[in-house]
Coordinates of C-alpha atoms and ligand atoms in Angstrom, one line a residue:
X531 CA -64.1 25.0 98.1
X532 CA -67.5 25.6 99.0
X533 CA -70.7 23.9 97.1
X534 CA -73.1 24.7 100.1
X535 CA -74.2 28.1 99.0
X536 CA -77.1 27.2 96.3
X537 CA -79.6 29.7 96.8
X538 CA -77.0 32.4 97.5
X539 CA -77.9 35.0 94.5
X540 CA -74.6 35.6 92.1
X541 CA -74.5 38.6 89.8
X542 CA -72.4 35.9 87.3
X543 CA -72.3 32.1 87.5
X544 CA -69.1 30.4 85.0
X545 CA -70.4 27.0 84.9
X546 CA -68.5 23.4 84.3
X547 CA -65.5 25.9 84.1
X548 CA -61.5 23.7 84.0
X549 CA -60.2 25.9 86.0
X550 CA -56.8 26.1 86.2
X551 CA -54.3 28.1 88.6
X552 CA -51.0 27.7 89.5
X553 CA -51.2 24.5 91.1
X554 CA -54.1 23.0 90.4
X555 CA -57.0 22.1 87.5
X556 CA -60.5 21.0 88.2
X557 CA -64.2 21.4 87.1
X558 CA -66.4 23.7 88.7
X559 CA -68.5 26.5 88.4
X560 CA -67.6 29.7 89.8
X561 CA -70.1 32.1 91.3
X562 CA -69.7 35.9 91.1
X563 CA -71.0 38.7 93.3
X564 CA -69.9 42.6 93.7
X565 CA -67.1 41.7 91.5
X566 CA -65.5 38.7 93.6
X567 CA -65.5 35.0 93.8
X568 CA -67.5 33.9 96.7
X569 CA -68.3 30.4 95.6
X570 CA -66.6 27.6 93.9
X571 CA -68.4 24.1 93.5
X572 CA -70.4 21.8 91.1
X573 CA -74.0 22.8 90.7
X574 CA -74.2 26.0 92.0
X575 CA -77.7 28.0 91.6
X576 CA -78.2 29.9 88.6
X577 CA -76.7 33.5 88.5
X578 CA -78.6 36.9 87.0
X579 CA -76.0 35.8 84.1
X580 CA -74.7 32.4 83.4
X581 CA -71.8 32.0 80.9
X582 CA -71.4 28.1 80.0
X583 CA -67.9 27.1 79.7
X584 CA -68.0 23.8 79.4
X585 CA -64.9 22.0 78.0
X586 CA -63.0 25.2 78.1
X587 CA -60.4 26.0 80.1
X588 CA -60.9 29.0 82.7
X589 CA -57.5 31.1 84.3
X590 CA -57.0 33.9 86.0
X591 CA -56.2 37.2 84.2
X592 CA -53.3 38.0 83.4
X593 CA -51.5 40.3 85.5
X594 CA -48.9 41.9 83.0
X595 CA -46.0 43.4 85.2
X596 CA -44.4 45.4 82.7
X597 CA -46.2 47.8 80.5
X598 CA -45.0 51.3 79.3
X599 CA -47.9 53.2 78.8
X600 CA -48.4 57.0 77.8
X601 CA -45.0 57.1 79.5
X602 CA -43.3 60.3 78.7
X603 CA -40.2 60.4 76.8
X604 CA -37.1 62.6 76.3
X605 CA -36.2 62.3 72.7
X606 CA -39.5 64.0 71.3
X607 CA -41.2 60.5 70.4
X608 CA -44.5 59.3 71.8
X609 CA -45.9 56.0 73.2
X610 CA -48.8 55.3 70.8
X611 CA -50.5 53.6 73.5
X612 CA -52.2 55.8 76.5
X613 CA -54.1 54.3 79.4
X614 CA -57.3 53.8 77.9
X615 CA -55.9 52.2 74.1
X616 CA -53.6 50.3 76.0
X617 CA -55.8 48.7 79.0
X618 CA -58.3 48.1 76.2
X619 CA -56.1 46.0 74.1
X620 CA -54.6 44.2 77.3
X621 CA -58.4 43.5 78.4
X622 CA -58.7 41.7 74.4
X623 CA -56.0 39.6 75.2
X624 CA -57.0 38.3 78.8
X625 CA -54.5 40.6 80.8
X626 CA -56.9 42.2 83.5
X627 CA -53.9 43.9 85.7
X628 CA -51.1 46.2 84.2
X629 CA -48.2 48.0 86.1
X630 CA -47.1 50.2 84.2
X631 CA -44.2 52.4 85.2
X632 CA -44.2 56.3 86.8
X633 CA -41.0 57.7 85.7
X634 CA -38.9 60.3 87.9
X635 CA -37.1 63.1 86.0
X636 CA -34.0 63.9 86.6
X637 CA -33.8 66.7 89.4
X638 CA -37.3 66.6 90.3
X639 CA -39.2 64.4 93.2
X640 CA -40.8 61.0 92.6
X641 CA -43.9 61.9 93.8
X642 CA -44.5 64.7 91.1
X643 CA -44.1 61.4 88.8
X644 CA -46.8 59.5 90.6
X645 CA -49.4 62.3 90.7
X646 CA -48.3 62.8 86.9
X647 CA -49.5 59.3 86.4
X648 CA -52.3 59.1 88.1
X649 CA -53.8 61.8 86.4
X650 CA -53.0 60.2 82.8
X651 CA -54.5 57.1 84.0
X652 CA -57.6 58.4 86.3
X653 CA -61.2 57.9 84.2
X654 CA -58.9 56.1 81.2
X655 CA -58.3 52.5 82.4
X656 CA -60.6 49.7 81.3
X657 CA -58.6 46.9 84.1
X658 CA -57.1 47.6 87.3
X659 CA -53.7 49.0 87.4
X660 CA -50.8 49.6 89.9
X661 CA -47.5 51.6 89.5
X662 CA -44.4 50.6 89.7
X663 CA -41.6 53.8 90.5
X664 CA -39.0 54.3 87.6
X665 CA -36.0 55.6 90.1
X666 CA -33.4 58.0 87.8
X667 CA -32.1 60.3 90.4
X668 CA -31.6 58.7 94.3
X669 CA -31.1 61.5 95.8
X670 CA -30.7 61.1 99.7
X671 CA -34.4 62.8 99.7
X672 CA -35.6 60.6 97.4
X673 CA -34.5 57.4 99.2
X674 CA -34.6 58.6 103.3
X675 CA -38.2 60.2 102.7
X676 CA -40.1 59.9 99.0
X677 CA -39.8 56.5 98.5
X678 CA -40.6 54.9 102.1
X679 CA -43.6 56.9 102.1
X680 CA -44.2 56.1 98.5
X681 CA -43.7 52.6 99.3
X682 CA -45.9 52.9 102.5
X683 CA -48.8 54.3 100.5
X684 CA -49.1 51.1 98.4
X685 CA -46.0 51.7 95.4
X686 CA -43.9 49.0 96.4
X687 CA -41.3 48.1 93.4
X688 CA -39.1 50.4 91.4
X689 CA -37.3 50.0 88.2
X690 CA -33.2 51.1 88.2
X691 CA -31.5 51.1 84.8
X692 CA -27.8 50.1 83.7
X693 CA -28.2 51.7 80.4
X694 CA -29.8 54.5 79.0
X695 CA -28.4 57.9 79.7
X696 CA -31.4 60.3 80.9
X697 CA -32.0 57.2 83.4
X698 CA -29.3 55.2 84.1
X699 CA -27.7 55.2 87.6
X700 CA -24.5 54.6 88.6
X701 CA -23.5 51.1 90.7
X702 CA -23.2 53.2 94.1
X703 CA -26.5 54.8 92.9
X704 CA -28.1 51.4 92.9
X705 CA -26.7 50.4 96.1
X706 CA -28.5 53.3 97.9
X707 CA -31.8 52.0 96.1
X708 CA -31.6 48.4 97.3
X709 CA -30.9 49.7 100.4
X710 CA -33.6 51.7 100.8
X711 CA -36.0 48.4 98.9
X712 CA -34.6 46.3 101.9
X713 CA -35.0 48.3 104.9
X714 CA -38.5 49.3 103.7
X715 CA -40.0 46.7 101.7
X716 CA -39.6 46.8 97.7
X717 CA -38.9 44.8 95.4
X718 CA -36.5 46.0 92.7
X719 CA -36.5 45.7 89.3
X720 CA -33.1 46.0 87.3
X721 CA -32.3 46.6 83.5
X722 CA -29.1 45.1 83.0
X723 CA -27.4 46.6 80.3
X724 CA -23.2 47.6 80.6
X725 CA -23.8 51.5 78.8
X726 CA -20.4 52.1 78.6
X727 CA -19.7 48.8 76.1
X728 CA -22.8 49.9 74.3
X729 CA -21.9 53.5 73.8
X730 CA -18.2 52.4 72.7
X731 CA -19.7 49.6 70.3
X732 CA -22.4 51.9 69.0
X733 CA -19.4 54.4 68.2
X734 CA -17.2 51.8 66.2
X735 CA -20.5 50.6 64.3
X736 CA -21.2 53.9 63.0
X737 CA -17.9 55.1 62.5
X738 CA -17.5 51.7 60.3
X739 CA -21.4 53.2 58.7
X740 CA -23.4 50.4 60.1
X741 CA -26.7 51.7 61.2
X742 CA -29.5 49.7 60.1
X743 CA -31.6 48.7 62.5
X744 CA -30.0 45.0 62.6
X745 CA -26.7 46.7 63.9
X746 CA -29.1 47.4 67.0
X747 CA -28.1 43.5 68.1
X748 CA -24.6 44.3 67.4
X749 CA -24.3 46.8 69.6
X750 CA -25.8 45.4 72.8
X751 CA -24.4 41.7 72.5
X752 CA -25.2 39.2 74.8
X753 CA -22.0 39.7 76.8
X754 CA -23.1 43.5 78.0
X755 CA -26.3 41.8 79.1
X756 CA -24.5 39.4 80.9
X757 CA -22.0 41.5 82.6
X758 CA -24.9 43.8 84.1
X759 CA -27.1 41.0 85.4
X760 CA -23.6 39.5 87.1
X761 CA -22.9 43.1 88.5
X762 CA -26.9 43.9 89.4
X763 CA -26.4 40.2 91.3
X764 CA -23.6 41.5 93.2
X765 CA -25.0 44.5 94.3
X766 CA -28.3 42.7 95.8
X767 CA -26.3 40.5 97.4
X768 CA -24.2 43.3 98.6
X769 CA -27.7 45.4 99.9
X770 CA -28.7 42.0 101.1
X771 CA -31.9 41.9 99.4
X772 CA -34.5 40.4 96.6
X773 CA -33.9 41.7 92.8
X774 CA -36.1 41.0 89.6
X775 CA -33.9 41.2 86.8
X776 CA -36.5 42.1 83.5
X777 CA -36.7 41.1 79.8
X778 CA -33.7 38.8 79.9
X779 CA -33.2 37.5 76.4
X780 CA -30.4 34.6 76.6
X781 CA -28.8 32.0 77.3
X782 CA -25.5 33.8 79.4
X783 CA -28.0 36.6 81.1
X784 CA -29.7 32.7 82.3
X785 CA -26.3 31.5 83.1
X786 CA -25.8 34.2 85.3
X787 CA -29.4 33.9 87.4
X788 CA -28.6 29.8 87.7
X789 CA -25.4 31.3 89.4
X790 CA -27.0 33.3 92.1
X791 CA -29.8 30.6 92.9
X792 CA -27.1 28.6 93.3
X793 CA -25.7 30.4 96.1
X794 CA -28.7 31.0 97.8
X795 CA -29.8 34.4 96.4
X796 CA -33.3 35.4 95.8
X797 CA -32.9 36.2 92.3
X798 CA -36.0 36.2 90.5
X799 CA -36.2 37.1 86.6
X800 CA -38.8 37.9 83.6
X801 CA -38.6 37.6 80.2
X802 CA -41.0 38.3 77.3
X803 CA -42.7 37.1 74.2
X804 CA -39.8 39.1 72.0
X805 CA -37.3 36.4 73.2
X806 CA -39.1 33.4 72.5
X807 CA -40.9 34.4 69.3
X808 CA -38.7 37.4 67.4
X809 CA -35.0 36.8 66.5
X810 CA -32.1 38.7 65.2
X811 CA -33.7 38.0 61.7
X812 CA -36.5 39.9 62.1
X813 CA -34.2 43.1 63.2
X814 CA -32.6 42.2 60.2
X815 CA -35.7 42.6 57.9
X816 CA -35.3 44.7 54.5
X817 CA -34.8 48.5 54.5
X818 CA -35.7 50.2 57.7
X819 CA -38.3 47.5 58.6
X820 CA -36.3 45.5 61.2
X821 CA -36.6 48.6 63.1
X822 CA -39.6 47.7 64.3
X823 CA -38.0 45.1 66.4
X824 CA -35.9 47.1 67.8
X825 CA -36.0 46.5 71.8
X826 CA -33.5 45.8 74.4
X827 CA -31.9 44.1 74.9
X828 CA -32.5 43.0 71.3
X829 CA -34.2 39.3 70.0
X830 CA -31.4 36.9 70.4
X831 CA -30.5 34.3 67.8
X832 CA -32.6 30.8 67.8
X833 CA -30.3 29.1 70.2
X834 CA -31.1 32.0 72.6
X835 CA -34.8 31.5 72.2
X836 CA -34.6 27.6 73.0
X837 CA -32.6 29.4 76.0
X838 CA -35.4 30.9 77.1
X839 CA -37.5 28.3 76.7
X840 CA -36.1 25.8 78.9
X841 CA -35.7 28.9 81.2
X842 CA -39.4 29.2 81.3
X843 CA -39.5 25.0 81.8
X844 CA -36.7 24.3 84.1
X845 CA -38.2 27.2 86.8
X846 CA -35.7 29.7 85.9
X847 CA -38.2 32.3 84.7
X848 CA -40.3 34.0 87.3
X849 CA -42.9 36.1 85.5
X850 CA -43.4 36.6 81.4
X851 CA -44.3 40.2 81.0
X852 CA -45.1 42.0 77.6
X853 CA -42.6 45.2 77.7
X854 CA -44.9 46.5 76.5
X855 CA -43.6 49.6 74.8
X856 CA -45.3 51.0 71.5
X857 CA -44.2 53.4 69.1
X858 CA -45.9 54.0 65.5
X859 CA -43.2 52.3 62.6
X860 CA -44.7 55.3 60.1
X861 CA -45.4 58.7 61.2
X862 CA -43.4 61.9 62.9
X863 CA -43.1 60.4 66.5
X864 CA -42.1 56.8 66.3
X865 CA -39.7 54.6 65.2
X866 CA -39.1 57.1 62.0
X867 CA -38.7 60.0 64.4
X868 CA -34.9 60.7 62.6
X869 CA -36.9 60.1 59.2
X870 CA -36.8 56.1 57.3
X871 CA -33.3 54.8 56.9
X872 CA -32.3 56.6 60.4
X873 CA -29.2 55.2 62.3
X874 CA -30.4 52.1 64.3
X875 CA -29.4 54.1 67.9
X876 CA -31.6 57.2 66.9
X877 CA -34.8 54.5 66.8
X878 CA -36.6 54.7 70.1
X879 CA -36.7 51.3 71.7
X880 CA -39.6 49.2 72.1
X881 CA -42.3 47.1 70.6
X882 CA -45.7 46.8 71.2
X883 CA -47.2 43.4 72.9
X884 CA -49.6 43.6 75.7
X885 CA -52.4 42.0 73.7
X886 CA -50.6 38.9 72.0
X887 CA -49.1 37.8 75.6
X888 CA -51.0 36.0 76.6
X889 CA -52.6 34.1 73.1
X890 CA -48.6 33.4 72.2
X891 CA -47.2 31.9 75.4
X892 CA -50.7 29.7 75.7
X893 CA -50.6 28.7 72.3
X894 CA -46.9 27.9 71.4
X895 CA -46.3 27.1 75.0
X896 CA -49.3 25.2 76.5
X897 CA -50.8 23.6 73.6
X898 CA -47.4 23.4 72.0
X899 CA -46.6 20.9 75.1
X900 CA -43.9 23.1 76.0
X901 CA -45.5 24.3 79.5
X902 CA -48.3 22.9 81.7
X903 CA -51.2 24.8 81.9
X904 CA -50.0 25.6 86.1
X905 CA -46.8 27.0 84.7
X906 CA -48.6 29.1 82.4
X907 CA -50.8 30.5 85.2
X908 CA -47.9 30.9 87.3
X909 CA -45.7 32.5 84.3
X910 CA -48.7 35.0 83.6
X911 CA -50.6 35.6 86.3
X912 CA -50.1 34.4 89.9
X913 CA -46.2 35.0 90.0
X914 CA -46.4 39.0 88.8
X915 CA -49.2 39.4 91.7
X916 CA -46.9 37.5 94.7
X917 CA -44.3 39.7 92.9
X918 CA -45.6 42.7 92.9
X919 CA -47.8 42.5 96.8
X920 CA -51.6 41.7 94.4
X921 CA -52.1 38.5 95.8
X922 CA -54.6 36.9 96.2
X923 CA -56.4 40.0 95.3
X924 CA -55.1 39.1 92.0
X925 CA -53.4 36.2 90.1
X926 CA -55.6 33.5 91.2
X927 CA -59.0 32.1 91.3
X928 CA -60.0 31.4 94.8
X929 CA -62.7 32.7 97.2
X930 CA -62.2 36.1 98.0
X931 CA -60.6 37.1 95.0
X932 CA -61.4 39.6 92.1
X933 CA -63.5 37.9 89.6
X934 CA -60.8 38.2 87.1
X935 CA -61.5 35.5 84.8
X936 CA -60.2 34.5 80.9
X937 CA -62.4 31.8 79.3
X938 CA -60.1 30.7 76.3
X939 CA -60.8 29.2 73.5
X940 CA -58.3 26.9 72.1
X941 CA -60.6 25.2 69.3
X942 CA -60.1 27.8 66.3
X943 CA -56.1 28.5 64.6
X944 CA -56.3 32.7 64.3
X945 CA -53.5 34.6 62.5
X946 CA -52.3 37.8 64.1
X947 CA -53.5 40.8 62.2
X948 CA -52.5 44.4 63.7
X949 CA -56.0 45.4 62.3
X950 CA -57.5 43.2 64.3
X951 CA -55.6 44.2 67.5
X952 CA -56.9 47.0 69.8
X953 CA -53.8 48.9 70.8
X954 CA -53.2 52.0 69.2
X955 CA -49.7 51.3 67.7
X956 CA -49.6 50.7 63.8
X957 CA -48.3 47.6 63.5
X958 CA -47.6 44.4 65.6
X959 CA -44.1 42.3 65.2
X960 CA -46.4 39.7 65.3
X961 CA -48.3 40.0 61.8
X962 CA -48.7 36.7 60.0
X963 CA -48.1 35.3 63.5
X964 CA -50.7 31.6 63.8
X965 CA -51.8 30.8 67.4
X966 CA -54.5 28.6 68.5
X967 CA -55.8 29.9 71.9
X968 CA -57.2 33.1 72.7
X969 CA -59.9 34.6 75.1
X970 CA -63.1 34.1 74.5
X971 CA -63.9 36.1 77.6
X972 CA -61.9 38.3 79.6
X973 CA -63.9 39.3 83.2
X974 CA -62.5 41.7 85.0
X975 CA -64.2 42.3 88.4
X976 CA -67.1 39.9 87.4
X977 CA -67.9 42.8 84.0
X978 CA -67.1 41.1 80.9
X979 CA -64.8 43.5 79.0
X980 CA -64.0 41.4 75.7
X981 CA -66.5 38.6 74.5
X982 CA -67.5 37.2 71.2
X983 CA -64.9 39.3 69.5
X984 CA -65.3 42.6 70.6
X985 CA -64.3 44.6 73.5
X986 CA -67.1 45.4 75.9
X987 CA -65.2 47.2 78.8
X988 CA -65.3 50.7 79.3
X989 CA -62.6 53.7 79.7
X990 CA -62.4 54.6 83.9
X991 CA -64.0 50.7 85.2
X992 CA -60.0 50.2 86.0
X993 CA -59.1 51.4 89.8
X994 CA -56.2 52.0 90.8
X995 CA -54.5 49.1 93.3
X996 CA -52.1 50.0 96.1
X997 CA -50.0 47.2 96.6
X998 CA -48.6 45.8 99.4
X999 CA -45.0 45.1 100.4
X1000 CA -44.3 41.6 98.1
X1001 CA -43.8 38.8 100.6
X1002 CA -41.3 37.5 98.1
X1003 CA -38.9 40.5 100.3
X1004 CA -40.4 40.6 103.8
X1005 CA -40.3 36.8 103.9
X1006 CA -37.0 37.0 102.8
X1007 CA -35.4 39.3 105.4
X1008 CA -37.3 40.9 108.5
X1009 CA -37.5 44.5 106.7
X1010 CA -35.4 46.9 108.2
X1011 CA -31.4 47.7 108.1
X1012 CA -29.2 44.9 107.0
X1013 CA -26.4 42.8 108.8
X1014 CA -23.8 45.1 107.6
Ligands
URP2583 O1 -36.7 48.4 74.6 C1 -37.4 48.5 75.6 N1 -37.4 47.4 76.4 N2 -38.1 49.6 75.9 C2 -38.8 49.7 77.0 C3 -38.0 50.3 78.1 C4 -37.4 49.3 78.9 O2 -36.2 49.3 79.1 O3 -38.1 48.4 79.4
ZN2584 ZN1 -35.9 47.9 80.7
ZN2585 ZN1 -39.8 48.1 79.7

């Protein structure tokens, strides 16, 4: 820490600030120039701005690892959020870093998918945002020469799916990606869903004519959840290399990751808000309603969400991310895209949440004594960034860092309102929702882009962030080709 620089001029001074970060909580102020921290101390000279928060407690922004936005689909519907809606509501809720996802198309290049993205995020982004690479053909191209250059040039994790049928990849498929992740430098994110038990389960459901949107949970039980994450476990520890397994939603998928730590493996695992604060009730809502719910894998039943809990308390979880992943509930392109009263596996999947992160899991977690106020850092912030190759660019607050600050206010109980939120989706699975902490202030880069209830950011201040290979896998293993 340094208290030594009192007449050096800061654009911003936070003063008497609790700061928290993943391992520590003290009283300071912090002082803000060209958009980083270069001073922490007590007393500090005065800054063009000051911002007095006294009393309140001061993180770093959140860094949310999984966001789908503007990501095009192939069933006709549309993400309501783009990069400027959905950086915008992030910004409101404290996140200050997305990754959202660049998706390959079958049969054509990954690259193509990057440039694709860059142009729907270029001059739209209110925070600063990476990429990660949504892999759904490995072609031997695609993993001997796009992706290490990809990875090279500063993309440096990729999503694989189990499930879904315009992305999903075979187990050999996956192989040749983790391969490729290890010898080069990636971490690899895996959605582990068996497809074939959901497409025979979906089959019987509707043959038996159960398709409301609660029959969504009966066709991707927790056993096809748990299968995949055993299987994506075997195949990293085949490849010999780090996996994230995302939005795990229970208590056997948990099972499984206790399993591989136990051995040794560098399993690391996310969940999100949807499993700790929706349940199968809420898919089973009146009418068509619980198909705003509908994710996957789906909300779990309470004892799953006490699951997840402890998860998030006994060190199981890694990173809560949002997921992310909005669709309008009304209207010709959302979750009514087959019309109201469609069969549950004609609903695209996906709920929107990149706003209420952070608020729920302080609120219901830290001030609900669940988690310590380092665990939530960790959980939302500084984990994602060692994840993903941000930090300490991102995720903490320390000299040298981005001035990526949320000043919360826990004094005042708030009840989530979607008219009050700042995404673009029409409604929240959240409404009625009480919580008892959200940002005051959200800095990102030393500009304030949400204060005093209102977001003061702007469309194109977010830059684009090349990350670099996560240490999580070169620490692991000396890149390059396995022991077999
Ligand atoms: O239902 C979900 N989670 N939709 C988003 C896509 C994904 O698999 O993460
Ligand atoms: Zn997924
Ligand atoms: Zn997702």
């Amino acid at each position: 820490m340094n208290s030594s620089n009192r007449d050096q001029p800061f654009d911003t001074v936070v003063r008497d600030a609790r700061i928290a970060t993943a391992a520590d909580l003290f009283t300071a102020d912090i002082g803000i120039l060209d958009g980083a921290i270069v001073a922490l101390g007590n007393g500090l000279a005065d800054g063009r701005e000051t911002i007095d928060a006294r009393g309140r407690f001061v993180t770093p922004g959140g860094v949310d690892g999984h966001v789908h936005l503007d990501q095009p689909t192939s069933d006709g519907s549309k993400m309501a959020d783009d990069f400027e809606t959905g950086t915008r509501s992030a910004a409101c809720g404290g996140t200050t870093t997305v990754i959202p996802f660049a998706l390959q198309f079958k049969g054509h290049g990954v690259r193509a998918a990057v440039e694709d993205y860059h142009m729907r995020a270029a001059d739209k982004a209110a925070i600063d945002y990476a990429f990660h690479l949504i892999v759904s053909d490995p072609s031997h191209a695609v993993v001997s020469e796009e992706l290490p250059k990809l990875i090279a040039e500063g993309y440096t994790s990729i999503k694989v799916y189990m499930t879904y049928d315009d992305m999903k990849l075979d187990d050999r498929q996956i192989i040749d990606v983790l391969a490729c992740a290890r010898i080069h430098g990636a971490m690899t994110m895996i959605h582990a869903e068996n497809s074939d038990c959901i497409g025979w389960l979906t089959e019987r459901l509707l043959a038996a004519g159960l398709s409301a949107p609660k029959y969504h949970g009966a066709s991707r039980p927790m056993l096809v959840e748990r299968e995949a994450t055993h299987r994506a476990i075997a195949l990293s520890e085949l490849a010999e290399v780090p996996i994230l397994i995302v939005h795990v939603s229970g208590r056997e998928a948990i099972e499984q990751i206790h399993w591989a730590r136990g051995r040794g493996l560098p399993v690391f695992a996310e969940t999100c808000p949807q499993y700790l604060f929706l349940s199968e009730e809420d898919l089973a809502l009146d009418g068509f309603a619980g198909a705003k719910c509908i994710c996957s894998p789906p909300p779990r039943d309470k004892a799953n969400q006490q699951a997840v809990w402890t998860g998030l308390q006994n060190g199981m979880f890694t990173i809560v991310s949002s997921d992310h992943a909005p669709f309008n509930y009304d209207g010709p392109d959302g979750k009514m895209l087959h019309g109201p009263g469609s069969s549950f596996h004609q609903v695209p999947n996906g709920i929107p949440g990149i706003e209420t992160r952070m608020p729920l899991l302080f609120s219901e977690g830290v001030l609900g004594g669940r988690i310590d106020i380092n665990r939530f850092v960790q959980l939302t912030s500084t984990n994602a960034a060692k994840l993903y190759g941000l930090y300490p660019r991102k995720g903490t607050i320390a000299i040298g860092s981005d001035a990526d600050l949320v000043i919360w206010d826990t004094g005042v109980a708030r009840t989530i309102r979607n008219a009050d939120l700042h995404h673009a989706a029409d409604y929240t699975p959240y409404e009625g929702h009480e919580v008892r902490a959200w940002p005051s202030v959200t800095m990102s880069r030393g500009v304030t882009v949400w204060s005093e209830g209102a977001f003061r950011g702007r469309a194109g201040h977010g830059r684009f962030l090349r990350c670099e290979r996560p240490g999580v896998v070169t620490s692991q293993f000396k890149i390059g080709p396995a022991t077999f």
